[in-house]
């Protein structure tokens, strides 16, 4: 059985590793870029994703390049605490939460794929231009530096991101991703340690927000942090917002000029950035169908969603593991694809809807709506039970509530269903 994966991002690479572990040996990964470089900034791998990487034998490799936040804390724009909770093993999970540079993680996965599946598994410089499928066979057509080439496969998996070529071939009239009016600026900086040095912080509301979390502790005790600055606009910049566009740092730092808390100087963090990249906050509407004949979608190609809740990469990893398990334990590929889509499409649609409502970050929105000038005690503004339910509700929807995750059956096909 030949399986072709379109896209060598995190989702595509974990899919290749998962399929190989499940017993599928003829797997190929096609990537449009000619060179894989460690691009991007930090991402968070939540415990449900780290569980899957652990079962793939990758945890040590990822932990070597990652930091493990022990707490997540929300604040208003005045630096007052709204909600705080332990994360990872400190919250009772059997697996940690890990913060890692996206590009470094991707290259670690590339190395694992080449080592386990073979050096020629990843084929660079292949841009998908056509896909013909039946219930039993598929032919993918690629544009390369040597011209057009085709590849036959028993299954094609579209893991090629929010601008997925596979998705566009299935839904040619869908159009561009939807922008919600928020612009994000992402960067990394070396800053003095704040709080306990292992806390991920989110401050602000739905108009202006700042996020920071450690990626590495330096020898002098300072922290290399990943940060996100976010502002809502009136929508007039929708046509000019680009992906990965480098922008001047000073104007963004000025937006947060008053955000000097006694525990963190936000404008100083932004001003310390090595570079600042601009992104629009976009997503796509849920699809009525992922699978067409012997092809399906995975990760952002299937369910691109806002980063509220830090769950994009984690959901792609869950997709990959669910798909490999379904294909390995079903009677045939058609049944496996049905099981995969039945398990993942409704769940990700529900999660996408929650991210449009701010996900767990809704606590900051409510605090601003009910007490824009601040508060003496957050429970006078948002009852403790409401805060807890927002946090727990998102964990349940995203599949990483501690009790449920710790007791859920493994997705490792080698261990068998229910193990």
Coordinates of C-alpha atoms in Angstrom, one line a residue:
X1 CA 0.0 0.0 0.0
X2 CA 1.4 3.3 -1.1
X3 CA 0.5 6.4 0.9
X4 CA 1.3 9.9 -0.3
X5 CA 1.3 12.8 2.2
X6 CA 1.1 16.3 0.8
X7 CA 3.0 18.7 3.1
X8 CA 6.1 18.3 5.4
X9 CA 4.8 20.4 8.2
X10 CA 4.3 19.1 11.7
X11 CA 1.0 17.4 10.8
X12 CA 2.4 15.7 7.7
X13 CA 5.6 14.5 9.4
X14 CA 3.8 13.1 12.4
X15 CA 1.4 11.3 10.1
X16 CA 4.4 9.7 8.3
X17 CA 5.9 8.6 11.6
X18 CA 2.5 7.3 12.9
X19 CA 1.8 5.3 9.7
X20 CA 5.2 3.8 9.8
X21 CA 4.8 2.7 13.4
X22 CA 1.4 1.3 12.5
X23 CA 3.0 -1.0 9.9
X24 CA 2.7 1.0 6.7
X25 CA 6.1 1.0 5.1
X26 CA 5.5 2.7 1.7
X27 CA 5.0 6.3 2.7
X28 CA 6.1 9.3 0.8
X29 CA 5.9 13.0 1.8
X30 CA 5.8 15.7 -0.9
X31 CA 6.7 19.3 0.0
X32 CA 6.5 22.3 -2.2
X33 CA 9.5 24.2 -0.9
X34 CA 13.0 23.2 -2.1
X35 CA 14.7 23.5 1.3
X36 CA 13.3 23.0 4.8
X37 CA 14.6 25.7 7.1
X38 CA 13.7 26.3 10.8
X39 CA 11.1 29.0 10.2
X40 CA 8.5 30.4 12.5
X41 CA 8.4 31.1 16.2
X42 CA 7.2 29.3 19.3
X43 CA 4.3 26.9 19.6
X44 CA 2.8 25.0 22.5
X45 CA 2.4 21.2 22.6
X46 CA -0.3 20.4 25.0
X47 CA -0.3 17.1 27.1
X48 CA -2.5 15.2 24.7
X49 CA 0.0 15.9 21.9
X50 CA 3.0 15.1 24.0
X51 CA 1.4 11.8 24.9
X52 CA 1.3 11.0 21.2
X53 CA 4.9 12.0 20.6
X54 CA 5.9 9.9 23.7
X55 CA 4.2 6.8 22.2
X56 CA 6.1 7.5 18.9
X57 CA 9.4 7.5 20.9
X58 CA 10.0 11.2 20.3
X59 CA 9.6 12.7 23.7
X60 CA 13.3 12.9 24.6
X61 CA 14.1 14.5 21.3
X62 CA 11.4 17.1 21.7
X63 CA 12.2 17.8 25.4
X64 CA 15.8 18.5 24.5
X65 CA 14.8 21.5 22.5
X66 CA 11.7 22.6 24.6
X67 CA 10.7 24.2 27.8
X68 CA 8.0 22.9 30.1
X69 CA 5.6 25.6 31.4
X70 CA 4.2 24.7 34.8
X71 CA 1.6 27.4 35.0
X72 CA -0.7 29.4 32.8
X73 CA -1.9 32.8 34.1
X74 CA -4.3 35.3 32.7
X75 CA -4.2 39.1 33.5
X76 CA -6.1 42.2 32.5
X77 CA -4.4 45.1 30.7
X78 CA -3.6 46.6 34.1
X79 CA -1.6 43.5 35.1
X80 CA -4.2 42.3 37.6
X81 CA -4.5 38.5 37.9
X82 CA -7.8 37.0 36.5
X83 CA -7.2 33.2 36.5
X84 CA -4.2 30.9 37.0
X85 CA -3.9 27.2 36.8
X86 CA -1.1 24.6 36.8
X87 CA -0.1 23.0 33.5
X88 CA 1.4 19.8 32.4
X89 CA 2.6 17.3 35.1
X90 CA 1.9 20.0 37.7
X91 CA -1.8 19.8 36.8
X92 CA -1.9 16.0 37.2
X93 CA -1.2 15.0 33.6
X94 CA 1.0 12.0 33.0
X95 CA 2.7 14.1 30.2
X96 CA 4.1 17.6 30.3
X97 CA 3.1 20.6 28.2
X98 CA 6.1 21.7 26.1
X99 CA 6.9 25.1 24.5
X100 CA 9.2 24.7 21.5
X101 CA 10.3 26.7 18.4
X102 CA 8.2 25.5 15.5
X103 CA 11.1 25.3 13.1
X104 CA 13.3 23.3 15.5
X105 CA 10.5 20.9 16.1
X106 CA 9.9 20.5 12.3
X107 CA 13.6 19.7 11.7
X108 CA 13.6 17.2 14.5
X109 CA 10.6 15.5 12.9
X110 CA 12.3 15.6 9.5
X111 CA 15.4 13.8 11.0
X112 CA 13.2 11.2 12.6
X113 CA 11.3 10.5 9.3
X114 CA 14.5 10.2 7.3
X115 CA 16.0 7.9 9.9
X116 CA 13.0 5.6 10.3
X117 CA 11.5 5.7 6.8
X118 CA 14.5 6.4 4.7
X119 CA 16.4 9.4 3.3
X120 CA 14.3 9.6 0.2
X121 CA 10.9 9.6 2.0
X122 CA 10.6 13.4 1.9
X123 CA 10.5 14.8 -1.6
X124 CA 11.1 18.5 -1.8
X125 CA 10.3 21.0 -4.5
X126 CA 7.0 19.2 -5.4
X127 CA 4.0 21.6 -5.7
X128 CA 0.7 19.9 -6.0
X129 CA -1.3 21.0 -9.1
X130 CA -3.7 18.2 -9.7
X131 CA -5.3 15.2 -7.9
X132 CA -7.5 12.5 -9.5
X133 CA -9.0 9.9 -7.2
X134 CA -11.3 7.0 -7.3
X135 CA -12.4 4.7 -4.4
X136 CA -9.3 2.6 -4.9
X137 CA -6.5 4.7 -6.4
X138 CA -5.2 8.3 -6.7
X139 CA -2.8 10.1 -9.0
X140 CA -1.2 13.3 -7.8
X141 CA 0.4 15.7 -10.2
X142 CA 3.2 18.0 -9.1
X143 CA 5.1 20.9 -10.7
X144 CA 8.9 20.5 -10.1
X145 CA 12.1 22.2 -11.3
X146 CA 12.2 19.4 -14.0
X147 CA 8.6 20.0 -15.1
X148 CA 5.4 18.2 -14.3
X149 CA 5.6 14.8 -12.7
X150 CA 2.9 12.4 -11.3
X151 CA 2.8 9.9 -8.5
X152 CA 0.3 7.1 -8.0
X153 CA -0.9 6.1 -4.5
X154 CA -3.5 4.0 -2.7
X155 CA -4.2 7.0 -0.4
X156 CA -3.4 10.7 -0.5
X157 CA -3.4 12.8 2.7
X158 CA -3.6 16.5 2.4
X159 CA -1.6 18.0 5.3
X160 CA -0.5 21.1 3.5
X161 CA -1.7 23.8 5.8
X162 CA -4.3 26.6 5.8
X163 CA -3.6 27.3 2.1
X164 CA -4.0 23.6 1.2
X165 CA -3.8 22.8 -2.4
X166 CA -5.6 19.5 -1.7
X167 CA -8.5 21.4 0.0
X168 CA -8.6 23.9 -2.9
X169 CA -9.0 21.1 -5.4
X170 CA -11.9 19.7 -3.5
X171 CA -13.5 23.1 -2.7
X172 CA -12.4 25.4 -5.5
X173 CA -14.9 28.1 -4.7
X174 CA -14.1 28.5 -1.0
X175 CA -11.9 31.5 -1.3
X176 CA -9.3 32.9 1.1
X177 CA -9.2 32.3 4.8
X178 CA -11.4 34.5 6.9
X179 CA -9.8 37.3 8.8
X180 CA -11.4 38.4 12.1
X181 CA -9.9 41.9 12.3
X182 CA -7.1 40.9 14.7
X183 CA -3.5 41.3 13.7
X184 CA -0.7 39.4 15.6
X185 CA 2.9 40.3 15.8
X186 CA 5.2 37.4 16.9
X187 CA 8.7 37.4 18.0
X188 CA 11.3 36.0 20.4
X189 CA 13.4 38.0 22.9
X190 CA 15.9 37.4 25.7
X191 CA 14.4 39.1 28.8
X192 CA 14.9 39.0 32.6
X193 CA 13.1 36.1 34.2
X194 CA 9.5 36.9 35.3
X195 CA 7.2 35.3 37.9
X196 CA 8.6 31.8 38.6
X197 CA 10.4 31.5 35.2
X198 CA 8.1 28.7 34.1
X199 CA 4.8 30.5 33.7
X200 CA 3.0 31.2 30.4
X201 CA 1.2 34.5 30.7
X202 CA -1.7 36.1 28.7
X203 CA -2.7 39.7 29.4
X204 CA -5.3 42.0 28.0
X205 CA -8.7 41.5 26.3
X206 CA -10.2 41.1 22.8
X207 CA -8.9 44.6 21.7
X208 CA -5.3 44.4 22.8
X209 CA -3.5 41.3 24.1
X210 CA 0.0 40.2 25.0
X211 CA 1.2 36.6 25.4
X212 CA 4.6 35.3 26.5
X213 CA 6.1 32.0 27.5
X214 CA 9.7 30.8 28.0
X215 CA 11.4 28.7 25.4
X216 CA 14.7 28.4 27.2
X217 CA 16.5 29.6 30.3
X218 CA 19.9 31.1 29.5
X219 CA 23.1 30.6 31.5
X220 CA 22.8 34.0 33.2
X221 CA 19.2 33.3 34.4
X222 CA 17.4 35.3 31.8
X223 CA 14.7 33.7 29.6
X224 CA 14.4 33.4 25.8
X225 CA 10.7 33.9 25.4
X226 CA 8.2 33.6 22.6
X227 CA 5.7 36.5 22.6
X228 CA 2.6 37.5 20.7
X229 CA 1.3 41.1 20.6
X230 CA -2.3 41.4 19.2
X231 CA -4.5 44.3 18.3
X232 CA -8.0 44.5 16.8
X233 CA -8.5 47.0 14.0
X234 CA -11.5 48.4 12.2
X235 CA -11.0 46.0 9.3
X236 CA -9.5 48.5 6.9
X237 CA -6.2 46.7 6.7
X238 CA -7.6 43.4 5.6
X239 CA -6.0 43.6 2.2
X240 CA -2.6 44.7 3.4
X241 CA -2.1 42.1 6.2
X242 CA 0.4 39.5 4.9
X243 CA 1.9 36.3 6.3
X244 CA 5.3 36.4 7.9
X245 CA 5.9 40.0 7.0
X246 CA 8.7 41.6 9.0
X247 CA 7.6 44.9 10.5
X248 CA 9.3 47.7 12.5
X249 CA 9.4 47.0 16.2
X250 CA 9.1 50.4 17.8
X251 CA 5.5 51.2 16.7
X252 CA 4.2 47.9 18.1
X253 CA 6.1 48.4 21.4
X254 CA 4.4 51.9 21.6
X255 CA 0.9 50.2 21.4
X256 CA 1.7 48.7 24.8
X257 CA 3.5 51.6 26.3
X258 CA 1.4 51.7 29.4
X259 CA 1.7 48.0 30.1
X260 CA 4.6 48.2 32.6
X261 CA 3.6 45.8 35.4
X262 CA 5.5 45.2 38.5
X263 CA 6.2 41.7 37.3
X264 CA 6.8 42.4 33.6
X265 CA 7.7 45.3 31.3
X266 CA 5.7 44.5 28.2
X267 CA 7.0 47.3 25.9
X268 CA 10.6 46.4 26.9
X269 CA 10.0 42.7 25.9
X270 CA 8.7 43.8 22.5
X271 CA 11.5 46.2 22.0
X272 CA 14.0 43.4 22.7
X273 CA 12.8 41.3 19.8
X274 CA 15.3 40.0 17.3
X275 CA 12.6 40.6 14.6
X276 CA 8.9 41.0 14.5
X277 CA 6.7 39.1 12.1
X278 CA 3.1 40.1 11.3
X279 CA 0.2 37.7 10.9
X280 CA -3.5 38.1 10.4
X281 CA -5.7 36.0 12.7
X282 CA -7.6 33.9 10.2
X283 CA -9.4 30.6 10.1
X284 CA -11.7 28.6 7.8
X285 CA -15.2 27.5 8.2
X286 CA -15.8 23.8 9.1
X287 CA -16.1 21.5 6.1
X288 CA -19.0 19.1 5.5
X289 CA -16.6 16.4 4.3
X290 CA -12.9 15.7 4.4
X291 CA -12.7 12.4 2.5
X292 CA -13.1 12.0 -1.2
X293 CA -12.5 8.5 -2.5
X294 CA -9.0 7.6 -1.4
X295 CA -8.0 11.1 -0.3
X296 CA -8.5 13.0 3.0
X297 CA -7.5 16.1 4.8
X298 CA -5.6 16.6 8.1
X299 CA -4.4 19.5 10.4
X300 CA -4.9 23.0 9.2
X301 CA -5.8 21.8 5.7
X302 CA -8.9 20.3 7.4
X303 CA -9.7 22.6 10.2
X304 CA -7.6 25.8 10.4
X305 CA -8.6 27.6 13.6
X306 CA -7.6 30.7 15.6
X307 CA -4.7 30.1 18.0
X308 CA -6.8 30.7 21.1
X309 CA -6.0 27.9 23.4
X310 CA -2.6 27.1 21.8
X311 CA -4.0 24.0 20.1
X312 CA -3.3 24.1 16.4
X313 CA -0.2 21.8 16.2
X314 CA -1.6 19.6 19.0
X315 CA -4.8 19.0 17.0
X316 CA -2.8 18.1 13.8
X317 CA -0.8 15.6 15.9
X318 CA -4.1 14.1 17.2
X319 CA -5.4 13.9 13.6
X320 CA -2.2 12.0 12.5
X321 CA -2.4 9.5 15.3
X322 CA -6.1 8.9 14.9
X323 CA -5.8 8.4 11.2
X324 CA -2.9 5.9 11.5
X325 CA -4.8 4.0 14.2
X326 CA -8.0 3.9 12.1
X327 CA -6.3 2.7 9.0
X328 CA -4.4 0.0 10.8
X329 CA -7.3 -1.4 12.7
X330 CA -10.0 -1.1 10.1
X331 CA -10.8 -3.8 7.5
X332 CA -9.8 -1.6 4.6
X333 CA -8.8 2.0 3.8
X334 CA -12.4 3.1 3.1
X335 CA -13.5 2.0 6.6
X336 CA -10.4 3.5 8.2
X337 CA -11.0 6.9 6.5
X338 CA -14.7 6.8 7.7
X339 CA -13.6 6.1 11.3
X340 CA -11.0 8.8 11.1
X341 CA -13.4 11.5 9.8
X342 CA -16.2 10.4 12.2
X343 CA -13.8 10.8 15.1
X344 CA -12.1 14.0 14.2
X345 CA -14.3 16.2 12.0
X346 CA -17.1 16.9 14.5
X347 CA -14.6 17.3 17.4
X348 CA -12.5 19.9 15.5
X349 CA -15.7 21.7 14.3
X350 CA -16.7 22.1 17.9
X351 CA -13.3 23.3 18.9
X352 CA -13.2 25.7 16.0
X353 CA -16.4 27.2 17.2
X354 CA -15.0 27.6 20.7
X355 CA -11.9 29.4 19.4
X356 CA -14.2 31.9 17.7
X357 CA -15.6 32.6 21.2
X358 CA -12.0 33.2 22.5
X359 CA -11.7 29.7 23.9
X360 CA -10.2 29.7 27.4
X361 CA -9.1 33.3 26.9
X362 CA -12.7 34.3 27.3
X363 CA -11.9 35.0 30.9
X364 CA -9.9 38.1 29.8
X365 CA -12.8 39.3 27.6
X366 CA -15.3 39.0 30.5
X367 CA -13.0 40.8 32.9
X368 CA -12.7 43.7 30.5
X369 CA -16.4 43.9 29.7
X370 CA -17.4 43.8 33.4
X371 CA -14.6 45.8 34.9
X372 CA -12.7 47.8 32.2
X373 CA -10.8 49.9 34.8
X374 CA -9.8 46.9 36.9
X375 CA -11.1 45.3 40.1
X376 CA -10.2 44.7 43.7
X377 CA -11.0 40.9 43.6
X378 CA -11.7 39.0 40.4
X379 CA -14.4 36.9 42.0
X380 CA -16.4 40.1 42.5
X381 CA -16.4 40.3 38.7
X382 CA -16.4 36.7 37.5
X383 CA -17.5 34.0 40.0
X384 CA -14.9 31.3 40.7
X385 CA -17.2 28.6 39.4
X386 CA -17.6 30.5 36.0
X387 CA -13.8 30.8 35.7
X388 CA -13.4 27.1 36.4
X389 CA -16.0 26.1 33.9
X390 CA -14.5 28.1 31.1
X391 CA -11.1 26.4 31.7
X392 CA -12.6 22.9 32.1
X393 CA -15.0 23.3 29.2
X394 CA -12.2 24.1 26.7
X395 CA -10.1 21.2 28.0
X396 CA -13.0 18.8 27.5
X397 CA -13.7 20.0 24.0
X398 CA -10.0 19.9 23.0
X399 CA -9.5 16.4 24.4
X400 CA -7.1 17.2 27.1
X401 CA -9.0 17.2 30.4
X402 CA -6.6 15.5 32.8
X403 CA -8.8 12.7 33.9
X404 CA -10.1 11.9 30.4
X405 CA -6.6 12.0 28.8
X406 CA -4.9 10.0 31.5
X407 CA -7.4 7.2 31.2
X408 CA -8.1 7.3 27.4
X409 CA -7.2 4.3 25.3
X410 CA -4.0 4.5 23.4
X411 CA -3.9 5.5 19.7
X412 CA -0.9 3.4 19.1
X413 CA -2.1 0.7 16.7
X414 CA 0.7 -1.7 17.9
X415 CA -0.9 -1.8 21.4
X416 CA -4.4 -2.5 20.0
X417 CA -7.8 -1.0 20.6
X418 CA -8.6 -0.4 24.2
X419 CA -5.1 -0.7 25.5

